[in-house]
Amino acid sequence: MTALSFDTTRRYVLGLGCERATSPEEVMSLVFSALEMAGVAPEQVGGLASIDSRRDEPAMVLVATRLAVPLVFFDAETLERETLRIKNPSDVVFARVGCHGVAESAALAAIGPDAELVLPKIKSAHATAAIARALLRKE
């Protein structure tokens, strides 16, 4: 998967992780909490990112649809390459899915090397969310 493209208005990516069959309502609530905590408006979000094993999760699809943004997925190997840039690496997550973090890693991977984490992972009962921002280069 290649990084998403960004402009000055939609330069944030929400990284999401969740347990199987997490309710869409729980994930939406977490997403809006994350946006509020980061001071990011929904219309500033340029995409949603997660691990490829969650490709068919209804909650992921619902959030992307409600925010009207692309949904991108990465394999565990790609997410593991982001470990040095994440704030909350987890051996438990690594044992379960093969990378040390999903939400933070996916948000960073979706943007690429010109990304910074603006909201480290937050949790609900069954899901995680993080927000990364694309650093805009001067032309």
Tab-separated table of N, CA and C in Angstrom:
chain	number	residue	atom	x	y	z
A	1	MET	N	0.845	-1.189	0.000
A	1	MET	CA	0.000	0.000	0.000
A	1	MET	C	0.875	1.231	0.000
A	2	THR	N	0.525	2.191	-0.803
A	2	THR	CA	1.259	3.452	-0.828
A	2	THR	C	0.574	4.453	0.084
A	3	ALA	N	1.314	5.478	0.433
A	3	ALA	CA	0.785	6.501	1.320
A	3	ALA	C	-0.332	7.285	0.621
A	4	LEU	N	-1.238	7.813	1.426
A	4	LEU	CA	-2.307	8.665	0.916
A	4	LEU	C	-1.726	10.024	0.544
A	5	SER	N	-2.436	10.780	-0.281
A	5	SER	CA	-1.987	12.135	-0.597
A	5	SER	C	-2.781	13.127	0.255
A	6	PHE	N	-2.144	14.241	0.583
A	6	PHE	CA	-2.738	15.198	1.510
A	6	PHE	C	-2.615	16.613	0.997
A	7	ASP	N	-3.562	17.436	1.436
A	7	ASP	CA	-3.483	18.859	1.164
A	7	ASP	C	-3.548	19.594	2.493
A	8	THR	N	-3.650	20.907	2.451
A	8	THR	CA	-3.623	21.675	3.693
A	8	THR	C	-4.897	21.538	4.512
A	9	THR	N	-5.976	21.034	3.923
A	9	THR	CA	-7.225	20.930	4.671
A	9	THR	C	-7.501	19.531	5.218
A	10	ARG	N	-7.030	18.488	4.559
A	10	ARG	CA	-7.297	17.106	5.003
A	10	ARG	C	-5.974	16.378	5.194
A	11	ARG	N	-5.226	16.780	6.213
A	11	ARG	CA	-3.875	16.255	6.380
A	11	ARG	C	-3.708	15.309	7.559
A	12	TYR	N	-4.807	14.833	8.117
A	12	TYR	CA	-4.751	13.908	9.252
A	12	TYR	C	-5.238	12.522	8.847
A	13	VAL	N	-4.663	11.512	9.488
A	13	VAL	CA	-5.118	10.135	9.302
A	13	VAL	C	-5.433	9.552	10.659
A	14	LEU	N	-6.578	8.900	10.718
A	14	LEU	CA	-6.978	8.166	11.913
A	14	LEU	C	-6.502	6.737	11.764
A	15	GLY	N	-5.701	6.285	12.702
A	15	GLY	CA	-5.327	4.883	12.755
A	15	GLY	C	-6.263	4.187	13.724
A	16	LEU	N	-6.788	3.045	13.330
A	16	LEU	CA	-7.736	2.313	14.170
A	16	LEU	C	-7.329	0.853	14.319
A	17	GLY	N	-7.578	0.331	15.492
A	17	GLY	CA	-7.457	-1.091	15.746
A	17	GLY	C	-8.689	-1.511	16.523
A	18	CYS	N	-9.099	-2.755	16.366
A	18	CYS	CA	-10.239	-3.226	17.149
A	18	CYS	C	-10.237	-4.741	17.218
A	19	GLU	N	-10.890	-5.240	18.250
A	19	GLU	CA	-11.121	-6.670	18.356
A	19	GLU	C	-12.190	-7.039	17.335
A	20	ARG	N	-12.231	-8.300	16.955
A	20	ARG	CA	-13.267	-8.771	16.037
A	20	ARG	C	-14.651	-8.451	16.593
A	21	ALA	N	-15.540	-8.047	15.707
A	21	ALA	CA	-16.952	-7.784	16.009
A	21	ALA	C	-17.171	-6.665	17.028
A	22	THR	N	-16.232	-5.729	17.112
A	22	THR	CA	-16.463	-4.555	17.957
A	22	THR	C	-17.599	-3.756	17.349
A	23	SER	N	-18.469	-3.247	18.184
A	23	SER	CA	-19.636	-2.539	17.666
A	23	SER	C	-19.228	-1.245	16.956
A	24	PRO	N	-19.881	-0.943	15.851
A	24	PRO	CA	-19.610	0.320	15.155
A	24	PRO	C	-19.813	1.531	16.066
A	25	GLU	N	-20.775	1.451	16.966
A	25	GLU	CA	-21.037	2.569	17.878
A	25	GLU	C	-19.837	2.822	18.791
A	26	GLU	N	-19.220	1.751	19.286
A	26	GLU	CA	-18.046	1.912	20.143
A	26	GLU	C	-16.901	2.565	19.380
A	27	VAL	N	-16.671	2.117	18.157
A	27	VAL	CA	-15.572	2.662	17.363
A	27	VAL	C	-15.853	4.122	16.990
A	28	MET	N	-17.083	4.431	16.599
A	28	MET	CA	-17.423	5.825	16.270
A	28	MET	C	-17.232	6.732	17.477
A	29	SER	N	-17.654	6.281	18.642
A	29	SER	CA	-17.490	7.064	19.863
A	29	SER	C	-16.007	7.322	20.144
A	30	LEU	N	-15.190	6.299	19.980
A	30	LEU	CA	-13.749	6.445	20.187
A	30	LEU	C	-13.152	7.414	19.174
A	31	VAL	N	-13.567	7.313	17.926
A	31	VAL	CA	-13.076	8.206	16.877
A	31	VAL	C	-13.384	9.657	17.225
A	32	PHE	N	-14.607	9.935	17.627
A	32	PHE	CA	-14.954	11.321	17.946
A	32	PHE	C	-14.254	11.805	19.206
A	33	SER	N	-13.993	10.922	20.155
A	33	SER	CA	-13.185	11.288	21.321
A	33	SER	C	-11.765	11.638	20.897
A	34	ALA	N	-11.190	10.825	20.023
A	34	ALA	CA	-9.830	11.077	19.536
A	34	ALA	C	-9.747	12.415	18.807
A	35	LEU	N	-10.700	12.664	17.922
A	35	LEU	CA	-10.703	13.932	17.185
A	35	LEU	C	-10.796	15.117	18.135
A	36	GLU	N	-11.665	15.022	19.122
A	36	GLU	CA	-11.814	16.108	20.096
A	36	GLU	C	-10.526	16.310	20.884
A	37	MET	N	-9.928	15.222	21.356
A	37	MET	CA	-8.688	15.321	22.131
A	37	MET	C	-7.563	15.962	21.324
A	38	ALA	N	-7.522	15.680	20.027
A	38	ALA	CA	-6.460	16.214	19.164
A	38	ALA	C	-6.790	17.588	18.600
A	39	GLY	N	-8.027	18.044	18.785
A	39	GLY	CA	-8.433	19.325	18.215
A	39	GLY	C	-8.536	19.281	16.700
A	40	VAL	N	-8.944	18.121	16.182
A	40	VAL	CA	-9.051	17.914	14.735
A	40	VAL	C	-10.526	17.795	14.366
A	41	ALA	N	-10.956	18.569	13.382
A	41	ALA	CA	-12.337	18.489	12.907
A	41	ALA	C	-12.467	17.294	11.959
A	42	PRO	N	-13.633	16.654	11.919
A	42	PRO	CA	-13.821	15.519	11.014
A	42	PRO	C	-13.460	15.835	9.565
A	43	GLU	N	-13.719	17.063	9.129
A	43	GLU	CA	-13.420	17.426	7.734
A	43	GLU	C	-11.924	17.617	7.475
A	44	GLN	N	-11.102	17.531	8.510
A	44	GLN	CA	-9.653	17.604	8.342
A	44	GLN	C	-9.027	16.217	8.164
A	45	VAL	N	-9.823	15.170	8.298
A	45	VAL	CA	-9.318	13.802	8.190
A	45	VAL	C	-9.271	13.405	6.717
A	46	GLY	N	-8.109	12.934	6.291
A	46	GLY	CA	-7.930	12.539	4.902
A	46	GLY	C	-8.012	11.041	4.669
A	47	GLY	N	-8.038	10.267	5.739
A	47	GLY	CA	-8.114	8.819	5.569
A	47	GLY	C	-8.137	8.093	6.891
A	48	LEU	N	-8.472	6.831	6.784
A	48	LEU	CA	-8.525	5.909	7.915
A	48	LEU	C	-7.595	4.763	7.587
A	49	ALA	N	-6.860	4.250	8.577
A	49	ALA	CA	-5.901	3.176	8.316
A	49	ALA	C	-5.947	2.140	9.428
A	50	SER	N	-5.702	0.880	9.036
A	50	SER	CA	-5.684	-0.213	10.002
A	50	SER	C	-4.866	-1.377	9.453
A	51	ILE	N	-4.894	-2.468	10.175
A	51	ILE	CA	-4.212	-3.686	9.759
A	51	ILE	C	-5.118	-4.472	8.818
A	52	ASP	N	-4.526	-5.159	7.872
A	52	ASP	CA	-5.316	-5.828	6.828
A	52	ASP	C	-6.237	-6.927	7.348
A	53	SER	N	-5.969	-7.457	8.513
A	53	SER	CA	-6.867	-8.484	9.067
A	53	SER	C	-8.208	-7.906	9.513
A	54	ARG	N	-8.339	-6.577	9.504
A	54	ARG	CA	-9.604	-5.929	9.882
A	54	ARG	C	-10.328	-5.348	8.670
A	55	ARG	N	-9.910	-5.753	7.498
A	55	ARG	CA	-10.481	-5.246	6.249
A	55	ARG	C	-12.005	-5.380	6.186
A	56	ASP	N	-12.547	-6.465	6.702
A	56	ASP	CA	-13.988	-6.712	6.608
A	56	ASP	C	-14.768	-6.350	7.870
A	57	GLU	N	-14.143	-5.657	8.786
A	57	GLU	CA	-14.852	-5.283	10.011
A	57	GLU	C	-15.879	-4.187	9.709
A	58	PRO	N	-17.149	-4.440	10.015
A	58	PRO	CA	-18.191	-3.438	9.752
A	58	PRO	C	-17.906	-2.082	10.399
A	59	ALA	N	-17.306	-2.083	11.572
A	59	ALA	CA	-17.027	-0.819	12.255
A	59	ALA	C	-16.063	0.043	11.446
A	60	MET	N	-15.063	-0.564	10.851
A	60	MET	CA	-14.090	0.183	10.050
A	60	MET	C	-14.773	0.815	8.834
A	61	VAL	N	-15.559	0.024	8.154
A	61	VAL	CA	-16.262	0.495	6.960
A	61	VAL	C	-17.218	1.633	7.324
A	62	LEU	N	-17.929	1.493	8.430
A	62	LEU	CA	-18.876	2.518	8.861
A	62	LEU	C	-18.171	3.839	9.143
A	63	VAL	N	-17.069	3.799	9.879
A	63	VAL	CA	-16.355	5.035	10.199
A	63	VAL	C	-15.878	5.717	8.925
A	64	ALA	N	-15.286	4.969	8.011
A	64	ALA	CA	-14.810	5.556	6.756
A	64	ALA	C	-15.962	6.162	5.956
A	65	THR	N	-17.091	5.471	5.946
A	65	THR	CA	-18.266	5.972	5.229
A	65	THR	C	-18.783	7.253	5.866
A	66	ARG	N	-18.898	7.259	7.174
A	66	ARG	CA	-19.412	8.463	7.869
A	66	ARG	C	-18.497	9.659	7.705
A	67	LEU	N	-17.183	9.413	7.661
A	67	LEU	CA	-16.241	10.522	7.488
A	67	LEU	C	-15.971	10.817	6.015
A	68	ALA	N	-16.491	9.967	5.130
A	68	ALA	CA	-16.308	10.116	3.675
A	68	ALA	C	-14.833	10.184	3.300
A	69	VAL	N	-14.063	9.201	3.812
A	69	VAL	CA	-12.631	9.140	3.546
A	69	VAL	C	-12.240	7.738	3.093
A	70	PRO	N	-11.098	7.631	2.409
A	70	PRO	CA	-10.616	6.306	2.030
A	70	PRO	C	-10.189	5.504	3.258
A	71	LEU	N	-10.296	4.213	3.128
A	71	LEU	CA	-9.897	3.276	4.173
A	71	LEU	C	-8.761	2.443	3.598
A	72	VAL	N	-7.586	2.494	4.230
A	72	VAL	CA	-6.429	1.754	3.741
A	72	VAL	C	-5.970	0.760	4.794
A	73	PHE	N	-5.406	-0.337	4.320
A	73	PHE	CA	-4.968	-1.401	5.216
A	73	PHE	C	-3.521	-1.765	4.921
A	74	PHE	N	-2.814	-2.177	5.957
A	74	PHE	CA	-1.414	-2.565	5.846
A	74	PHE	C	-1.212	-3.923	6.499
A	75	ASP	N	-0.266	-4.685	5.949
A	75	ASP	CA	0.046	-5.964	6.584
A	75	ASP	C	0.894	-5.712	7.837
A	76	ALA	N	0.997	-6.728	8.671
A	76	ALA	CA	1.713	-6.598	9.945
A	76	ALA	C	3.181	-6.229	9.738
A	77	GLU	N	3.787	-6.742	8.690
A	77	GLU	CA	5.194	-6.444	8.416
A	77	GLU	C	5.393	-4.948	8.161
A	78	THR	N	4.510	-4.359	7.393
A	78	THR	CA	4.594	-2.916	7.125
A	78	THR	C	4.393	-2.122	8.412
A	79	LEU	N	3.417	-2.516	9.212
A	79	LEU	CA	3.172	-1.813	10.475
A	79	LEU	C	4.330	-1.970	11.440
A	80	GLU	N	4.964	-3.124	11.441
A	80	GLU	CA	6.104	-3.358	12.339
A	80	GLU	C	7.260	-2.417	12.011
A	81	ARG	N	7.403	-2.024	10.753
A	81	ARG	CA	8.470	-1.088	10.379
A	81	ARG	C	8.282	0.297	11.003
A	82	GLU	N	7.101	0.595	11.512
A	82	GLU	CA	6.829	1.885	12.157
A	82	GLU	C	7.131	1.875	13.656
A	83	THR	N	7.554	0.740	14.198
A	83	THR	CA	7.704	0.587	15.650
A	83	THR	C	8.570	1.666	16.284
A	84	LEU	N	9.645	2.063	15.651
A	84	LEU	CA	10.520	3.083	16.244
A	84	LEU	C	9.844	4.444	16.340
A	85	ARG	N	8.785	4.670	15.554
A	85	ARG	CA	8.104	5.974	15.566
A	85	ARG	C	6.874	6.002	16.459
A	86	ILE	N	6.435	4.859	16.985
A	86	ILE	CA	5.215	4.865	17.784
A	86	ILE	C	5.531	5.118	19.259
A	87	LYS	N	4.530	5.585	19.987
A	87	LYS	CA	4.701	5.941	21.398
A	87	LYS	C	4.366	4.797	22.354
A	88	ASN	N	3.549	3.846	21.899
A	88	ASN	CA	3.053	2.801	22.796
A	88	ASN	C	3.223	1.398	22.213
A	89	PRO	N	4.469	0.963	21.971
A	89	PRO	CA	4.643	-0.399	21.453
A	89	PRO	C	4.164	-1.426	22.478
A	90	SER	N	3.580	-2.496	21.982
A	90	SER	CA	2.999	-3.504	22.870
A	90	SER	C	3.423	-4.908	22.461
A	91	ASP	N	4.020	-5.623	23.400
A	91	ASP	CA	4.370	-7.018	23.152
A	91	ASP	C	3.121	-7.881	23.044
A	92	VAL	N	2.055	-7.497	23.726
A	92	VAL	CA	0.792	-8.233	23.651
A	92	VAL	C	0.221	-8.144	22.233
A	93	VAL	N	0.217	-6.949	21.665
A	93	VAL	CA	-0.271	-6.768	20.300
A	93	VAL	C	0.619	-7.547	19.334
A	94	PHE	N	1.935	-7.488	19.550
A	94	PHE	CA	2.844	-8.229	18.680
A	94	PHE	C	2.527	-9.727	18.697
A	95	ALA	N	2.267	-10.259	19.874
A	95	ALA	CA	1.953	-11.692	19.986
A	95	ALA	C	0.656	-12.045	19.260
A	96	ARG	N	-0.287	-11.116	19.231
A	96	ARG	CA	-1.586	-11.373	18.595
A	96	ARG	C	-1.586	-11.173	17.087
A	97	VAL	N	-0.933	-10.103	16.622
A	97	VAL	CA	-1.072	-9.762	15.202
A	97	VAL	C	0.241	-9.629	14.437
A	98	GLY	N	1.385	-9.683	15.113
A	98	GLY	CA	2.661	-9.640	14.422
A	98	GLY	C	3.286	-8.275	14.247
A	99	CYS	N	2.753	-7.268	14.936
A	99	CYS	CA	3.373	-5.944	14.952
A	99	CYS	C	3.154	-5.347	16.334
A	100	HIS	N	3.977	-4.378	16.695
A	100	HIS	CA	3.935	-3.820	18.053
A	100	HIS	C	2.873	-2.745	18.258
A	101	GLY	N	2.086	-2.468	17.269
A	101	GLY	CA	1.014	-1.496	17.390
A	101	GLY	C	0.237	-1.416	16.103
A	102	VAL	N	-1.054	-1.169	16.215
A	102	VAL	CA	-1.884	-1.051	15.022
A	102	VAL	C	-2.288	0.396	14.785
A	103	ALA	N	-2.970	1.018	15.724
A	103	ALA	CA	-3.513	2.358	15.489
A	103	ALA	C	-2.425	3.374	15.151
A	104	GLU	N	-1.408	3.476	16.001
A	104	GLU	CA	-0.343	4.443	15.756
A	104	GLU	C	0.423	4.100	14.477
A	105	SER	N	0.797	2.834	14.335
A	105	SER	CA	1.579	2.410	13.173
A	105	SER	C	0.824	2.629	11.868
A	106	ALA	N	-0.469	2.299	11.857
A	106	ALA	CA	-1.258	2.451	10.631
A	106	ALA	C	-1.405	3.918	10.244
A	107	ALA	N	-1.628	4.789	11.225
A	107	ALA	CA	-1.752	6.217	10.920
A	107	ALA	C	-0.461	6.752	10.316
A	108	LEU	N	0.673	6.377	10.888
A	108	LEU	CA	1.962	6.828	10.370
A	108	LEU	C	2.255	6.229	8.996
A	109	ALA	N	1.998	4.947	8.836
A	109	ALA	CA	2.268	4.275	7.555
A	109	ALA	C	1.435	4.864	6.427
A	110	ALA	N	0.211	5.256	6.716
A	110	ALA	CA	-0.670	5.808	5.687
A	110	ALA	C	-0.143	7.119	5.132
A	111	ILE	N	0.583	7.845	5.946
A	111	ILE	CA	1.133	9.124	5.495
A	111	ILE	C	2.526	8.937	4.912
A	112	GLY	N	3.329	8.126	5.554
A	112	GLY	CA	4.690	7.916	5.095
A	112	GLY	C	5.694	8.624	5.978
A	113	PRO	N	6.904	8.840	5.462
A	113	PRO	CA	7.970	9.391	6.300
A	113	PRO	C	7.725	10.827	6.767
A	114	ASP	N	6.860	11.558	6.082
A	114	ASP	CA	6.565	12.944	6.463
A	114	ASP	C	5.356	13.014	7.391
A	115	ALA	N	5.343	12.149	8.397
A	115	ALA	CA	4.220	12.089	9.332
A	115	ALA	C	4.717	12.296	10.755
A	116	GLU	N	3.835	12.855	11.562
A	116	GLU	CA	4.094	12.922	12.996
A	116	GLU	C	2.830	12.503	13.719
A	117	LEU	N	3.021	11.844	14.834
A	117	LEU	CA	1.904	11.405	15.651
A	117	LEU	C	1.422	12.589	16.476
A	118	VAL	N	0.161	12.985	16.324
A	118	VAL	CA	-0.371	14.106	17.098
A	118	VAL	C	-1.244	13.638	18.251
A	119	LEU	N	-1.743	12.410	18.167
A	119	LEU	CA	-2.481	11.822	19.282
A	119	LEU	C	-2.052	10.362	19.399
A	120	PRO	N	-1.248	10.061	20.420
A	120	PRO	CA	-0.898	8.657	20.634
A	120	PRO	C	-2.157	7.844	20.930
A	121	LYS	N	-1.996	6.552	20.893
A	121	LYS	CA	-3.104	5.618	21.054
A	121	LYS	C	-3.959	5.915	22.283
A	122	ILE	N	-5.273	5.942	22.042
A	122	ILE	CA	-6.246	5.947	23.127
A	122	ILE	C	-7.085	4.679	22.967
A	123	LYS	N	-7.723	4.260	24.048
A	123	LYS	CA	-8.445	2.990	24.032
A	123	LYS	C	-9.881	3.145	24.503
A	124	SER	N	-10.719	2.274	23.972
A	124	SER	CA	-12.045	2.019	24.526
A	124	SER	C	-11.993	0.570	25.007
A	125	ALA	N	-13.117	-0.015	25.293
A	125	ALA	CA	-13.122	-1.396	25.778
A	125	ALA	C	-12.553	-2.379	24.767
A	126	HIS	N	-12.819	-2.149	23.465
A	126	HIS	CA	-12.433	-3.130	22.449
A	126	HIS	C	-11.727	-2.532	21.230
A	127	ALA	N	-11.328	-1.264	21.305
A	127	ALA	CA	-10.741	-0.608	20.132
A	127	ALA	C	-9.662	0.381	20.549
A	128	THR	N	-8.831	0.753	19.580
A	128	THR	CA	-7.807	1.773	19.787
A	128	THR	C	-7.862	2.760	18.626
A	129	ALA	N	-7.428	3.978	18.904
A	129	ALA	CA	-7.369	5.012	17.871
A	129	ALA	C	-6.136	5.877	18.108
A	130	ALA	N	-5.568	6.390	17.043
A	130	ALA	CA	-4.457	7.331	17.098
A	130	ALA	C	-4.582	8.243	15.883
A	131	ILE	N	-3.955	9.399	15.963
A	131	ILE	CA	-4.018	10.348	14.853
A	131	ILE	C	-2.611	10.805	14.488
A	132	ALA	N	-2.316	10.779	13.190
A	132	ALA	CA	-1.068	11.304	12.665
A	132	ALA	C	-1.385	12.443	11.702
A	133	ARG	N	-0.401	13.318	11.534
A	133	ARG	CA	-0.561	14.470	10.650
A	133	ARG	C	0.542	14.449	9.594
A	134	ALA	N	0.168	14.792	8.394
A	134	ALA	CA	1.148	14.942	7.314
A	134	ALA	C	1.845	16.275	7.481
A	135	LEU	N	3.148	16.233	7.536
A	135	LEU	CA	3.929	17.461	7.591
A	135	LEU	C	4.015	18.005	6.171
A	136	LEU	N	3.620	19.221	5.985
A	136	LEU	CA	3.605	19.814	4.644
A	136	LEU	C	4.968	20.410	4.342
A	137	ARG	N	5.488	20.055	3.195
A	137	ARG	CA	6.797	20.560	2.772
A	137	ARG	C	6.621	21.864	2.025
A	138	LYS	N	7.600	22.748	2.195
A	138	LYS	CA	7.611	23.984	1.417
A	138	LYS	C	8.095	23.669	0.016
A	139	GLU	N	7.356	24.155	-0.950
A	139	GLU	CA	7.721	23.903	-2.356
A	139	GLU	C	8.807	24.837	-2.803
